[in-house]
mmCIF file of C-alpha atoms in Angstrom:
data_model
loop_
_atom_site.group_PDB
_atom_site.id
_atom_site.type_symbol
_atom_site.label_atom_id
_atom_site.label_comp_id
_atom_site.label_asym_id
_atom_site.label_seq_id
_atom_site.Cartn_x
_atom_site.Cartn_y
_atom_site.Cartn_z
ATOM 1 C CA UNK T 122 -23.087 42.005 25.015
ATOM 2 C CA UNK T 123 -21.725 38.410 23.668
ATOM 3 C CA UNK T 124 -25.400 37.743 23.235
ATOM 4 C CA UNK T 125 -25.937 40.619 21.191
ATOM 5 C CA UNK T 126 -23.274 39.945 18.977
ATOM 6 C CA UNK T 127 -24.515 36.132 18.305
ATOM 7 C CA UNK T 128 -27.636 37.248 17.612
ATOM 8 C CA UNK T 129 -26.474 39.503 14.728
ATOM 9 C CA UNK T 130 -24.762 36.927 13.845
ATOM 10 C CA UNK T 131 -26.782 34.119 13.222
ATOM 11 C CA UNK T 132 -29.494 37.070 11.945
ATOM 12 C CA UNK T 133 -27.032 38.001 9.392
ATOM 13 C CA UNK T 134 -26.004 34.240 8.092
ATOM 14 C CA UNK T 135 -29.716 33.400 7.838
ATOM 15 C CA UNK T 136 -30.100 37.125 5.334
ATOM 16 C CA UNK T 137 -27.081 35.454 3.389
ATOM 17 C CA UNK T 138 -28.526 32.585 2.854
ATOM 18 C CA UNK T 139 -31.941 34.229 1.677
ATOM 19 C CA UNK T 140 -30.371 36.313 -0.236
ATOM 20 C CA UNK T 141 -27.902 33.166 -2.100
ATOM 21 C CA UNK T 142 -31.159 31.425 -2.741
ATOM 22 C CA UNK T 143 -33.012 34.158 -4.439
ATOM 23 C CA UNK T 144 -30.859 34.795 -6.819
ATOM 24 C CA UNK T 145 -29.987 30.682 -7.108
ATOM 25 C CA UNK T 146 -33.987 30.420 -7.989
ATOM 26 C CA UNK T 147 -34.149 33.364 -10.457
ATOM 27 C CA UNK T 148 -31.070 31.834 -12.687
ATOM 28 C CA UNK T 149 -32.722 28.972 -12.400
ATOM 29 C CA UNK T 150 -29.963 26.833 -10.962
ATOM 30 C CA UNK T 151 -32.593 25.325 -8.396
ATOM 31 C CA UNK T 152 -35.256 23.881 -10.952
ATOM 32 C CA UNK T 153 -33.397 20.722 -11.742
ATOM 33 C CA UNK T 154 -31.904 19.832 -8.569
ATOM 34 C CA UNK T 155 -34.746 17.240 -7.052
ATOM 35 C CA UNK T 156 -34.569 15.303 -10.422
ATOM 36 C CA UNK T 157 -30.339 15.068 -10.628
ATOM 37 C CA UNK T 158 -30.319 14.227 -7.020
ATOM 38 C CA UNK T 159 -32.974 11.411 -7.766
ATOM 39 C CA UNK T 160 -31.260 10.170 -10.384
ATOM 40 C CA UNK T 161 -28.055 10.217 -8.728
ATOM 41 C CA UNK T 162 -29.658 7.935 -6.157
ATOM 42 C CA UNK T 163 -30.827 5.620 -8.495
ATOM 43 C CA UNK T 164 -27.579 4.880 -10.450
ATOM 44 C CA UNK T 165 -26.018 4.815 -6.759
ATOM 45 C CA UNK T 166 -28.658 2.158 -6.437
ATOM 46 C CA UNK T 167 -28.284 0.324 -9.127
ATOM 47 C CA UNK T 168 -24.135 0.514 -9.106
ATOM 48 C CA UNK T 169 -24.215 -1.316 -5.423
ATOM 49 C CA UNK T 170 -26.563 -4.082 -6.983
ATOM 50 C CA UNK T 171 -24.082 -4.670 -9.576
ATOM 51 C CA UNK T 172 -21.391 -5.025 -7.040
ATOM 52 C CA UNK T 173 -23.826 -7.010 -5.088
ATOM 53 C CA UNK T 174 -24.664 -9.759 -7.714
ATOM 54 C CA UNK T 175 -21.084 -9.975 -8.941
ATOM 55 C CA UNK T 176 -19.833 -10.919 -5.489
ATOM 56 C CA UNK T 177 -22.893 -13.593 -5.002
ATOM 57 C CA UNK T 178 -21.374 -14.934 -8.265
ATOM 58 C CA UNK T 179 -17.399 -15.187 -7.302
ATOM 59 C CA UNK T 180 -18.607 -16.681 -4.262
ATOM 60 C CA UNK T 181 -20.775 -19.674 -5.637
ATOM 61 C CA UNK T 182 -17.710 -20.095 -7.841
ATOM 62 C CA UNK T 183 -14.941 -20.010 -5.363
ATOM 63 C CA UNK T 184 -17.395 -22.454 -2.966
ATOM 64 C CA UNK T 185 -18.083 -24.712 -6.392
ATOM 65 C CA UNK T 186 -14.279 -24.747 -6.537
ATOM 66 C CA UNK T 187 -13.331 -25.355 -3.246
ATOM 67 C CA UNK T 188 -15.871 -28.293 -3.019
ATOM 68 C CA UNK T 189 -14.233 -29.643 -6.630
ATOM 69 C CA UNK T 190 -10.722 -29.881 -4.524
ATOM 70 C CA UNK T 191 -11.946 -31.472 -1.697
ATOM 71 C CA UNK T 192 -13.445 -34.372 -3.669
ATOM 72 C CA UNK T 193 -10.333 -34.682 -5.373
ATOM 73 C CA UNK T 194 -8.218 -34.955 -2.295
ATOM 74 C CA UNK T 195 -10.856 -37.086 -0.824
ATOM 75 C CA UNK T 196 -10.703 -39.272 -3.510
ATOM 76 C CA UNK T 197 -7.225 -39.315 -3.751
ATOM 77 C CA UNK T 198 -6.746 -39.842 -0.330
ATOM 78 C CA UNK T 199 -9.249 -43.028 -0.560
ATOM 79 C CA UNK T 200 -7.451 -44.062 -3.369
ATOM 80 C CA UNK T 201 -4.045 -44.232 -1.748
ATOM 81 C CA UNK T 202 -5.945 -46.190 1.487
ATOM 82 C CA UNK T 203 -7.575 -48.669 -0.976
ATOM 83 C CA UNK T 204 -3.793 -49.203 -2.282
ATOM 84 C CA UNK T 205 -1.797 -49.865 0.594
ATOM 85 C CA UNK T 206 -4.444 -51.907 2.013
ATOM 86 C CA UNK T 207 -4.678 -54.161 -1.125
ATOM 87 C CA UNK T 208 -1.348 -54.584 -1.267
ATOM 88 C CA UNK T 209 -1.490 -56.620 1.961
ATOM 89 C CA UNK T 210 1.763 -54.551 3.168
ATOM 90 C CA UNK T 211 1.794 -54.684 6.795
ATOM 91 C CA UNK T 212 5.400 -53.750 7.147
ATOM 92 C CA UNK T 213 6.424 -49.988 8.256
ATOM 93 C CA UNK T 214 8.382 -48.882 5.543
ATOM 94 C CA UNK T 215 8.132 -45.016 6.328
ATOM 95 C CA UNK T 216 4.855 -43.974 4.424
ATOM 96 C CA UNK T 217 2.788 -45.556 7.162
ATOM 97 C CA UNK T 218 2.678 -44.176 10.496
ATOM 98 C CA UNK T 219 2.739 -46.272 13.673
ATOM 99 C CA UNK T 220 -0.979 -46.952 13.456
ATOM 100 C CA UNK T 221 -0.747 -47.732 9.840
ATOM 101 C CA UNK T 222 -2.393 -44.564 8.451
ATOM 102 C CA UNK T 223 -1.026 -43.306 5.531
ATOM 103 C CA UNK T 224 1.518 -40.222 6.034
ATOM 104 C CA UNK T 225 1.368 -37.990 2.604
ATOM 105 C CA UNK T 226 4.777 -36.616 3.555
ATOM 106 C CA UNK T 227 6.680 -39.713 2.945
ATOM 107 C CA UNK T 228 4.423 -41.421 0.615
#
């Protein structure tokens, strides 16, 4: 008897759903529904390639950025070599360490 009753059912959801669609189609609610779904999927398209190309452009300018800082430390950190060593210091006065590298902490 369970199976009659599932049959009905499922026989009675599929005459609901025949019926909802005729009358959808005669108002006319149906005609337009391929074209606002396309276009839907095209501004969905074209939203994500915005997002797309503005985050290929933060990153080349955080990268262009973080490669500006590390040629300034570089630099700096050649530039503070270049001094201690033309100095002719060879004492340890504290902003050398014990293999006469320069320690930025104490320099």
């Amino acid at each position: 008897m369970s199976n009659k009753k599932l049959i009905l059912g499922i026989a009675a959801g599929v005459a609901a759903l025949a019926v909802t669609g005729i009358i959808l189609k005669r108002k006319g609610k149906l005609d337009g529904l391929s074209d606002k779904a396309s276009r839907f999927g095209n501004d969905m398209k074209d939203r994500f390639n915005n997002i797309k190309e503005s985050a290929k452009h933060k990153f080349d300018e955080v990268v262009t950025k973080g490669g500006d800082i590390a040629d300034n430390i570089k630099q700096s950190q050649q530039g503070k070599t270049t001094a201690a060593t033309s100095t002719g210091s060879t004492s340890n006065s504290g902003a050398t360490g014990s293999k006469g590298t320069i320690n930025p902490a104490t320099a």
